[in-house]
Each structure stands twice: as structure tokens, then as C-alpha cells.
Amino acid sequence: MSRLENNITHLIRPEIQALSAYAIPDPGELVKLDAMENPYAWPEKLINEWLDILRNVSVNRYPDPNANALKTRLRTSMDIPQDMELMLGNGSDEIIQIIMMALNPGQVVLSPAPSFVMYNMIATFAGLKYVGVPITDDFELDMDAMTRAIQEHRPAVIFIAYPNNPTGNLFKRKDILEILNISDGLVVIDEAYHAFADDTFMAELNQFENLLIMRTVSKMGLAGLRLGFLAGHEKWLCEFNKIRLPYNINVLTQISAEFALNHHALFSEQTGRICHDRAKLLEELNKLQGLTVFPSNANFILLRTAAGESTRIFESLKSKGILIKNMGVTEGLLRDCLRVTVGTPEENRRFLAALSAII
Ligand SMILES: *Cc1c(COP(=O)(O)O)cnc(C)c1O
């Protein structure tokens, strides 16, 4: 072993060495239906107004460390209860990281599984133990298993994606309320797909001191800005805020997000269109033989192919210029599954045409 390799082996934690870096494929010229992005650009007029504002930004100065103007804007756009505190993150990924860094090493992070992969990954980065509790075959919370796991592991924090990624469904409200009632630890409801879901636990913040609501502007149409937020009890957020790096939301993101949220109607119109096209895509997919298509409350759809077919179909789609996500490499509930983001009507048509020629 070389000296360099020897150093790496000794200095890097074994659980980090055992990981592989999160691979994000280079889309090149492909139709990009893999990452739950909003496919619509802004109208020319809006881009010009935005650029006029950016012209006056002082990039030589540090940004407002508390992003107060943006927070005020978020409070009204996102219906944050008056008496709740807000903390912003460089994407909600950073918020997950901040929450986990605040916990005692070795404590347990729990989530239903399968769910958003970052809960597990960041728990590992932060030296925590991750417990995934399998959901049922129809993608609901397995409340017997959840109750047992909560009693056994006493998780410091439970993450629940609502709607869940990658299954796309909203878990039953009564099950989540039950989890809130029986948990001593924190419960973070991750509402990344709120814009497509028509439901929220925001109003429950006043009822449960251990509840936190996390959202992001990524999926509604601002993925490039990297902005997420956490809403909850001031006493919790005061602790997390100590870990947040002082200037984590850069000045361009602060100004651009505030500007975009001042034009909230445009984003509501776009996300409304995506919901409409989701229904059409579901209907067309359901006409294809050999696929199980799962309903969705998000801007993506999960499909199950015939046994052992997901990788072939994924690769064939790619060779026809369409990039989706292959989930079928894992065993269990996601076996043989593919996940496709709802695109523009033209992108959806191209995806459907390619898919029906392949299966
Ligand atoms: C995409 C996603 C996020 C991460 O969003 P960013 O704000 O872009 O970091 C968080 N949670 C879930 C469930 C997601 O699907």
C-alpha cells in the first residue's frame, strides 16, 4: 500500500470509505426527466426585470446573514404560522445536514423506507445510526413496524417525506399524527413536493412541539438557486441556527428567490400545468401493457416494469435520448421500478413514444 493510500485508510472514517459518491449523470443533450425539475423557463419580460435587479447587487459584500427580506417574503408565500421561526438552508439537503449535525453522535435517525436517500446518507456522514422501516406493499406506513421501531430505537429524529419520494404518494394523515403522538424525538415532515400535493402539516406546528416542517423551492421551479427552509418552534430553530454557517444563502439566491416569490402566480400556473400533465401522463402510461403505474401526488411517476426489465428499458430510453431514473437496481419494494419526472407535454410525448416502442 502506498503512503497516500495508507493515510487515507487511517484518516478517513471507515463508514465514509465504504460509501460511493452520489452519482449524478451528465444529461448532455438528453431530455431530462430524472431529477424532478420544473421544465419551464421564465417569460422574457420577467428575465429582464430580474436582470435589472441583479445589476444592483453588491457581490463584493457578504450577503445578509439572516436573509431577512427573503424570510419575510417566504412567510407570506408559504403560509408560515406567525409565531413559528424559520431557518434557511442551501437546499433542504443542507437543512437535513444541519439537523443531524446537532444530534449526539450514535443517535438514531429513522425514516420509512424506501424514501429520500439523503436521510440515510447524511446520517452516515454525521456519525449517526440510520434505521429504515419498510413501508407496506401498497406504499403506506406500516404502523405496527413503525411503532415497534420507535419503541426499540428511540430515534432522535424521524424524517417523513410527504409526499414520499420515490413512491409519490401521501401517507395517511392519521398515521403521521399517530407517529407525532408516540414520538419523544423530533419529527420532520419533508414537504419537498408541496406544490403538487395540495396537503401540508403546516397548521399542526402549533399543536406539536416536536414537529418541524421542511420545504424547498427546488421542485416548484427554482432548483438552481438551492434554497430550502425549516419552520418550527423557536427553541429548536435557535439551536440549529448555531450550526448553520453564517452566509449559507448567497446574495444571488436571496435576491433571485425573493424576486421569484414576488411572482408566485407564475409558479402556481406552471405547477398547476404540471399537475394537469401528470394526470394525462398517468392515463397514457396506464394504457401500456406490461407496466404497473403508481398514482402520484408529486411531479414524478413511479412505474414497475416486467421482472428484470427496468435496466434494459432505462438504457434503451437513454439511447433514444431520454433520461429517467432507474430504481430497479435495488431489491425489495423498488425492484424493477423506474421513476420519471413529468416534463412539458412535448417531452412527455417523446417519453411515451420511446417507451411504447421499447416494452
Ligand atoms: C428533492 C428532495 C429534497 C431536496 O431538495 P433540495 O432543496 O433541492 O436540496 C428533499 N426531500 C425530498 C423528499 C426530495 O425529493
Short mmCIF file of C-alpha atoms and ligand atoms in Angstrom, two decimals:
data_model
loop_
_atom_site.label_atom_id
_atom_site.label_comp_id
_atom_site.label_asym_id
_atom_site.label_seq_id
_atom_site.Cartn_x
_atom_site.Cartn_y
_atom_site.Cartn_z
CA MET A 1 0.00 0.00 0.00
CA SER A 2 1.36 3.45 -0.88
CA ARG A 3 1.82 6.08 1.79
CA LEU A 4 -1.11 8.04 0.38
CA GLU A 5 -3.44 5.03 0.48
CA ASN A 6 -2.21 4.22 3.94
CA ASN A 7 -3.02 7.75 5.11
CA ILE A 8 -6.48 7.59 3.61
CA THR A 9 -7.16 4.26 5.28
CA HIS A 10 -6.16 5.66 8.65
CA LEU A 11 -7.62 9.15 8.48
CA ILE A 12 -10.98 8.73 6.75
CA ARG A 13 -13.75 7.13 8.80
CA PRO A 14 -14.42 3.54 7.64
CA GLU A 15 -18.11 4.21 7.01
CA ILE A 16 -17.14 7.05 4.64
CA GLN A 17 -14.59 4.88 2.84
CA ALA A 18 -17.30 2.28 2.34
CA LEU A 19 -19.57 4.77 0.54
CA SER A 20 -19.57 5.59 -3.15
CA ALA A 21 -20.10 9.25 -4.10
CA TYR A 22 -23.67 10.15 -5.05
CA ALA A 23 -23.58 9.82 -8.84
CA ILE A 24 -25.44 12.45 -10.84
CA PRO A 25 -25.41 11.62 -14.56
CA ASP A 26 -24.40 14.28 -17.08
CA PRO A 27 -27.58 14.82 -19.12
CA GLY A 28 -25.73 16.12 -22.22
CA GLU A 29 -28.39 16.54 -24.91
CA LEU A 30 -30.86 14.14 -23.29
CA VAL A 31 -34.46 15.03 -22.44
CA LYS A 32 -34.01 15.39 -18.71
CA LEU A 33 -36.78 13.61 -16.81
CA ASP A 34 -34.69 12.25 -13.95
CA ALA A 35 -34.48 14.95 -11.27
CA MET A 36 -37.99 16.34 -10.62
CA GLU A 37 -37.19 19.72 -12.12
CA ASN A 38 -39.81 22.13 -13.39
CA PRO A 39 -39.26 22.12 -17.19
CA TYR A 40 -40.48 25.66 -17.85
CA ALA A 41 -38.30 28.73 -18.37
CA TRP A 42 -39.38 32.26 -17.39
CA PRO A 43 -41.01 34.65 -19.85
CA GLU A 44 -38.56 37.11 -21.46
CA LYS A 45 -40.12 40.09 -19.66
CA LEU A 46 -39.57 38.51 -16.26
CA ILE A 47 -35.97 37.61 -17.09
CA ASN A 48 -35.30 41.23 -18.00
CA GLU A 49 -36.83 42.53 -14.75
CA TRP A 50 -34.74 40.01 -12.82
CA LEU A 51 -31.53 41.03 -14.59
CA ASP A 52 -32.25 44.69 -13.82
CA ILE A 53 -32.42 43.82 -10.13
CA LEU A 54 -29.25 41.71 -10.26
CA ARG A 55 -27.39 44.67 -11.77
CA ASN A 56 -27.59 46.45 -8.40
CA VAL A 57 -26.43 43.54 -6.27
CA SER A 58 -23.18 44.14 -4.36
CA VAL A 59 -21.30 40.90 -4.92
CA ASN A 60 -18.27 42.43 -3.20
CA ARG A 61 -20.24 42.37 0.09
CA TYR A 62 -21.27 39.39 2.17
CA PRO A 63 -24.98 38.63 1.96
CA ASP A 64 -27.43 39.41 4.79
CA PRO A 65 -26.53 36.56 7.20
CA ASN A 66 -30.16 36.25 8.29
CA ALA A 67 -31.71 36.76 4.84
CA ASN A 68 -34.45 38.80 6.47
CA ALA A 69 -36.09 40.18 3.31
CA LEU A 70 -36.30 36.72 1.79
CA LYS A 71 -37.65 35.22 5.03
CA THR A 72 -40.39 37.85 5.17
CA ARG A 73 -41.32 37.01 1.58
CA LEU A 74 -41.32 33.25 2.34
CA ARG A 75 -43.55 33.73 5.37
CA THR A 76 -46.35 35.15 3.28
CA SER A 77 -45.86 32.97 0.17
CA MET A 78 -45.72 29.75 2.18
CA ASP A 79 -48.28 30.49 4.92
CA ILE A 80 -45.87 30.08 7.82
CA PRO A 81 -47.72 30.49 11.15
CA GLN A 82 -46.89 33.88 12.72
CA ASP A 83 -45.37 32.52 15.91
CA MET A 84 -43.12 29.96 14.20
CA GLU A 85 -39.45 30.55 13.44
CA LEU A 86 -37.78 30.00 10.05
CA MET A 87 -34.31 28.78 9.14
CA LEU A 88 -32.98 28.76 5.57
CA GLY A 89 -30.66 26.20 4.03
CA ASN A 90 -28.61 25.83 0.88
CA GLY A 91 -31.26 23.46 -0.43
CA SER A 92 -33.23 21.37 2.04
CA ASP A 93 -30.34 18.91 1.82
CA GLU A 94 -28.34 21.36 3.93
CA ILE A 95 -31.16 21.58 6.45
CA ILE A 96 -31.14 17.79 6.86
CA GLN A 97 -27.38 18.07 7.43
CA ILE A 98 -27.75 20.87 10.00
CA ILE A 99 -30.40 18.96 11.97
CA MET A 100 -28.26 15.83 12.01
CA MET A 101 -25.07 17.65 13.00
CA ALA A 102 -26.86 18.95 16.09
CA LEU A 103 -27.58 15.44 17.42
CA ASN A 104 -25.38 13.36 19.69
CA PRO A 105 -23.12 11.00 17.71
CA GLY A 106 -24.53 7.49 17.62
CA GLN A 107 -28.16 8.57 17.98
CA VAL A 108 -30.76 7.12 15.65
CA VAL A 109 -32.33 8.76 12.60
CA LEU A 110 -35.41 6.89 11.42
CA SER A 111 -37.50 7.12 8.28
CA PRO A 112 -39.93 4.97 6.34
CA ALA A 113 -38.12 3.06 3.58
CA PRO A 114 -37.81 3.42 0.68
CA SER A 115 -37.68 7.18 0.98
CA PHE A 116 -35.36 10.07 0.15
CA VAL A 117 -31.82 8.63 0.06
CA MET A 118 -30.22 11.68 1.70
CA TYR A 119 -31.71 10.82 5.12
CA ASN A 120 -29.60 7.68 5.19
CA MET A 121 -26.53 9.19 3.53
CA ILE A 122 -26.30 12.33 5.69
CA ALA A 123 -26.92 10.27 8.85
CA THR A 124 -23.82 8.27 7.91
CA PHE A 125 -21.81 11.47 7.26
CA ALA A 126 -22.85 12.80 10.66
CA GLY A 127 -21.87 9.65 12.58
CA LEU A 128 -25.48 8.70 13.35
CA LYS A 129 -27.27 5.39 13.05
CA TYR A 130 -29.93 5.16 10.35
CA VAL A 131 -32.97 2.90 10.67
CA GLY A 132 -35.27 2.46 7.65
CA VAL A 133 -38.67 0.97 8.43
CA PRO A 134 -40.13 -0.79 5.37
CA ILE A 135 -43.45 0.59 4.15
CA THR A 136 -46.23 -1.80 3.09
CA ASP A 137 -46.64 -3.24 -0.42
CA ASP A 138 -49.20 -0.51 -1.16
CA PHE A 139 -46.71 2.16 -0.05
CA GLU A 140 -48.45 3.03 3.23
CA LEU A 141 -46.73 3.39 6.58
CA ASP A 142 -46.55 0.03 8.35
CA MET A 143 -47.78 1.34 11.68
CA ASP A 144 -47.05 -1.86 13.64
CA ALA A 145 -43.46 -1.83 12.40
CA MET A 146 -43.13 1.94 12.91
CA THR A 147 -44.42 1.74 16.48
CA ARG A 148 -42.09 -1.14 17.30
CA ALA A 149 -39.09 0.61 15.73
CA ILE A 150 -39.81 3.85 17.59
CA GLN A 151 -40.06 1.96 20.90
CA GLU A 152 -36.94 -0.05 20.22
CA HIS A 153 -34.64 2.64 18.78
CA ARG A 154 -35.96 5.84 20.41
CA PRO A 155 -34.99 7.86 17.32
CA ALA A 156 -33.74 11.40 17.93
CA VAL A 157 -35.41 12.40 14.69
CA ILE A 158 -37.86 10.84 12.24
CA PHE A 159 -37.97 12.11 8.66
CA ILE A 160 -41.20 11.63 6.73
CA ALA A 161 -41.33 12.79 3.12
CA TYR A 162 -44.89 13.95 2.39
CA PRO A 163 -45.45 13.09 -0.49
CA ASN A 164 -42.87 10.33 -0.34
CA ASN A 165 -40.03 10.14 -2.84
CA PRO A 166 -39.72 7.80 -4.79
CA THR A 167 -43.21 6.32 -4.35
CA GLY A 168 -45.04 9.61 -4.99
CA ASN A 169 -47.90 9.06 -2.52
CA LEU A 170 -49.05 10.93 0.58
CA PHE A 171 -49.01 8.70 3.64
CA LYS A 172 -52.25 8.70 5.67
CA ARG A 173 -52.57 11.81 7.83
CA LYS A 174 -53.84 9.80 10.78
CA ASP A 175 -50.71 7.59 10.69
CA ILE A 176 -48.42 10.62 10.76
CA LEU A 177 -50.43 12.17 13.60
CA GLU A 178 -50.06 8.88 15.48
CA ILE A 179 -46.28 8.98 14.98
CA LEU A 180 -46.24 12.57 16.27
CA ASN A 181 -48.15 11.44 19.34
CA ILE A 182 -45.93 8.47 20.22
CA SER A 183 -42.51 10.01 19.44
CA ASP A 184 -40.34 11.70 22.03
CA GLY A 185 -37.90 12.81 19.36
CA LEU A 186 -38.28 15.31 16.55
CA VAL A 187 -40.49 14.59 13.56
CA VAL A 188 -39.55 16.40 10.35
CA ILE A 189 -42.21 16.42 7.66
CA ASP A 190 -40.36 16.94 4.38
CA GLU A 191 -42.80 18.74 2.07
CA ALA A 192 -40.44 18.99 -0.93
CA TYR A 193 -43.36 18.29 -3.30
CA HIS A 194 -45.86 20.58 -1.60
CA ALA A 195 -46.53 22.49 -4.82
CA PHE A 196 -48.01 19.34 -6.38
CA ALA A 197 -49.67 17.80 -3.36
CA ASP A 198 -52.43 20.02 -2.00
CA ASP A 199 -51.77 18.99 1.59
CA THR A 200 -49.50 20.08 4.43
CA PHE A 201 -48.81 19.72 8.13
CA MET A 202 -48.02 23.43 8.50
CA ALA A 203 -51.16 24.02 10.59
CA GLU A 204 -50.14 21.25 13.01
CA LEU A 205 -46.99 23.16 14.06
CA ASN A 206 -48.93 24.86 16.84
CA GLN A 207 -50.17 21.53 18.13
CA PHE A 208 -46.91 19.53 18.33
CA GLU A 209 -43.74 20.97 19.85
CA ASN A 210 -41.63 18.20 18.30
CA LEU A 211 -42.86 18.85 14.74
CA LEU A 212 -40.77 20.63 12.10
CA ILE A 213 -41.83 21.36 8.52
CA MET A 214 -39.20 21.39 5.79
CA ARG A 215 -39.77 22.69 2.27
CA THR A 216 -37.70 23.64 -0.75
CA VAL A 217 -38.19 25.89 -3.76
CA SER A 218 -36.36 23.32 -5.94
CA LYS A 219 -39.25 21.27 -7.23
CA MET A 220 -41.62 24.20 -7.78
CA GLY A 221 -39.17 25.67 -10.29
CA LEU A 222 -36.05 27.13 -8.63
CA ALA A 223 -33.77 24.10 -8.31
CA GLY A 224 -30.74 26.09 -9.47
CA LEU A 225 -30.98 28.58 -6.62
CA ARG A 226 -30.50 25.98 -3.85
CA LEU A 227 -32.94 27.18 -1.22
CA GLY A 228 -34.82 25.22 1.40
CA PHE A 229 -36.38 26.20 4.69
CA LEU A 230 -37.35 24.77 8.03
CA ALA A 231 -40.32 26.07 10.01
CA GLY A 232 -40.91 25.24 13.63
CA HIS A 233 -40.72 26.10 17.27
CA GLU A 234 -38.31 28.95 18.01
CA LYS A 235 -36.46 26.97 20.69
CA TRP A 236 -35.50 24.17 18.28
CA LEU A 237 -34.53 26.52 15.46
CA CYS A 238 -32.39 28.60 17.79
CA GLU A 239 -30.21 25.51 18.40
CA PHE A 240 -29.98 24.54 14.72
CA ASN A 241 -29.17 28.12 13.77
CA LYS A 242 -25.95 27.88 15.79
CA ILE A 243 -24.68 25.21 13.39
CA ARG A 244 -25.75 26.98 10.21
CA LEU A 245 -22.75 28.62 8.52
CA PRO A 246 -23.23 32.41 8.66
CA TYR A 247 -23.58 33.15 4.94
CA ASN A 248 -25.08 29.89 3.71
CA ILE A 249 -27.60 31.62 1.43
CA ASN A 250 -25.64 33.61 -1.11
CA VAL A 251 -26.69 37.07 -2.24
CA LEU A 252 -27.78 35.98 -5.74
CA THR A 253 -30.05 33.31 -4.25
CA GLN A 254 -31.52 35.73 -1.71
CA ILE A 255 -32.32 38.37 -4.32
CA SER A 256 -33.47 35.93 -7.01
CA ALA A 257 -35.70 33.86 -4.72
CA GLU A 258 -37.33 36.98 -3.30
CA PHE A 259 -37.92 38.26 -6.83
CA ALA A 260 -39.32 34.91 -7.98
CA LEU A 261 -41.66 34.62 -4.99
CA ASN A 262 -42.96 38.09 -5.77
CA HIS A 263 -44.19 36.46 -8.99
CA HIS A 264 -45.68 33.48 -7.26
CA ALA A 265 -48.62 33.36 -9.69
CA LEU A 266 -46.28 32.29 -12.50
CA PHE A 267 -45.03 29.33 -10.46
CA SER A 268 -48.55 28.35 -9.39
CA GLU A 269 -49.54 28.41 -13.03
CA GLN A 270 -46.55 26.22 -14.02
CA THR A 271 -47.02 23.71 -11.19
CA GLY A 272 -50.75 23.60 -11.97
CA ARG A 273 -49.90 22.78 -15.56
CA ILE A 274 -47.53 20.02 -14.38
CA CYS A 275 -50.32 18.50 -12.23
CA HIS A 276 -52.63 18.58 -15.23
CA ASP A 277 -49.99 16.89 -17.42
CA ARG A 278 -49.28 14.35 -14.67
CA ALA A 279 -52.89 13.16 -14.96
CA LYS A 280 -52.55 12.85 -18.74
CA LEU A 281 -49.22 11.02 -18.48
CA LEU A 282 -50.70 8.60 -15.91
CA GLU A 283 -53.63 7.92 -18.20
CA GLU A 284 -51.37 7.21 -21.19
CA LEU A 285 -48.99 5.05 -19.15
CA ASN A 286 -51.92 3.01 -17.86
CA LYS A 287 -52.80 2.11 -21.46
CA LEU A 288 -49.39 0.42 -21.97
CA GLN A 289 -49.15 -3.34 -21.43
CA GLY A 290 -46.59 -4.80 -19.05
CA LEU A 291 -46.32 -1.84 -16.68
CA THR A 292 -47.65 -1.20 -13.20
CA VAL A 293 -48.17 2.54 -12.83
CA PHE A 294 -48.47 4.04 -9.37
CA PRO A 295 -50.60 7.12 -8.69
CA SER A 296 -48.71 10.28 -7.70
CA ASN A 297 -49.15 13.42 -5.62
CA ALA A 298 -45.78 14.74 -6.78
CA ASN A 299 -44.24 15.84 -10.10
CA PHE A 300 -42.97 12.35 -10.90
CA ILE A 301 -44.43 8.91 -11.52
CA LEU A 302 -43.13 5.54 -10.35
CA LEU A 303 -43.54 2.59 -12.74
CA ARG A 304 -42.87 -1.09 -12.31
CA THR A 305 -41.71 -2.98 -15.40
CA ALA A 306 -41.87 -6.71 -16.03
CA ALA A 307 -39.40 -8.68 -13.88
CA GLY A 308 -35.78 -7.92 -14.67
CA GLU A 309 -36.66 -5.36 -17.37
CA SER A 310 -36.03 -1.98 -15.73
CA THR A 311 -32.35 -1.67 -16.64
CA ARG A 312 -32.91 -2.65 -20.26
CA ILE A 313 -35.79 -0.17 -20.58
CA PHE A 314 -33.80 2.58 -18.84
CA GLU A 315 -30.81 2.06 -21.16
CA SER A 316 -32.99 1.87 -24.29
CA LEU A 317 -34.71 5.12 -23.34
CA LYS A 318 -31.32 6.72 -22.85
CA SER A 319 -30.16 5.56 -26.27
CA LYS A 320 -33.32 7.23 -27.63
CA GLY A 321 -32.35 10.47 -25.95
CA ILE A 322 -34.44 10.29 -22.75
CA LEU A 323 -33.00 10.27 -19.26
CA ILE A 324 -35.18 8.99 -16.40
CA LYS A 325 -34.19 7.29 -13.12
CA ASN A 326 -33.65 3.57 -12.78
CA MET A 327 -34.70 2.48 -9.28
CA GLY A 328 -34.80 -1.22 -10.16
CA VAL A 329 -31.20 -1.94 -9.27
CA THR A 330 -32.29 -2.38 -5.65
CA GLU A 331 -34.22 -5.37 -4.30
CA GLY A 332 -37.44 -5.06 -2.32
CA LEU A 333 -40.32 -2.69 -3.00
CA LEU A 334 -38.49 -0.81 -5.77
CA ARG A 335 -37.47 -3.89 -7.71
CA ASP A 336 -37.98 -3.40 -11.46
CA CYS A 337 -39.03 0.21 -10.90
CA LEU A 338 -38.38 3.35 -12.93
CA ARG A 339 -39.13 6.93 -11.92
CA VAL A 340 -39.98 9.58 -14.47
CA THR A 341 -40.40 13.31 -13.88
CA VAL A 342 -43.41 14.99 -15.50
CA GLY A 343 -41.98 17.22 -18.25
CA THR A 344 -43.51 19.51 -20.86
CA PRO A 345 -46.29 17.97 -23.00
CA GLU A 346 -43.73 17.55 -25.80
CA GLU A 347 -41.20 15.82 -23.51
CA ASN A 348 -43.93 13.55 -22.11
CA ARG A 349 -44.99 12.65 -25.67
CA ARG A 350 -41.40 11.79 -26.61
CA PHE A 351 -41.02 9.68 -23.47
CA LEU A 352 -44.28 7.81 -24.14
CA ALA A 353 -43.43 7.20 -27.79
CA ALA A 354 -39.98 5.87 -26.93
CA LEU A 355 -41.29 3.75 -24.06
CA SER A 356 -44.09 2.14 -26.04
CA ALA A 357 -41.59 1.22 -28.77
CA ILE A 358 -39.33 -0.46 -26.18
CA ILE A 359 -41.61 -2.50 -23.92
C1 LIG B 1 -35.54 16.73 -3.89
C2 LIG B 1 -35.82 16.44 -2.47
C3 LIG B 1 -35.22 17.17 -1.44
C4 LIG B 1 -34.03 18.07 -1.67
O1 LIG B 1 -34.32 19.26 -2.15
P1 LIG B 1 -33.25 20.43 -2.25
O2 LIG B 1 -33.92 21.57 -1.57
O3 LIG B 1 -33.08 20.63 -3.72
O4 LIG B 1 -31.98 20.02 -1.55
C5 LIG B 1 -35.61 16.92 -0.13
N1 LIG B 1 -36.52 15.98 0.15
C6 LIG B 1 -37.10 15.24 -0.80
C7 LIG B 1 -38.10 14.22 -0.42
C8 LIG B 1 -36.76 15.43 -2.14
O5 LIG B 1 -37.31 14.65 -3.08
#
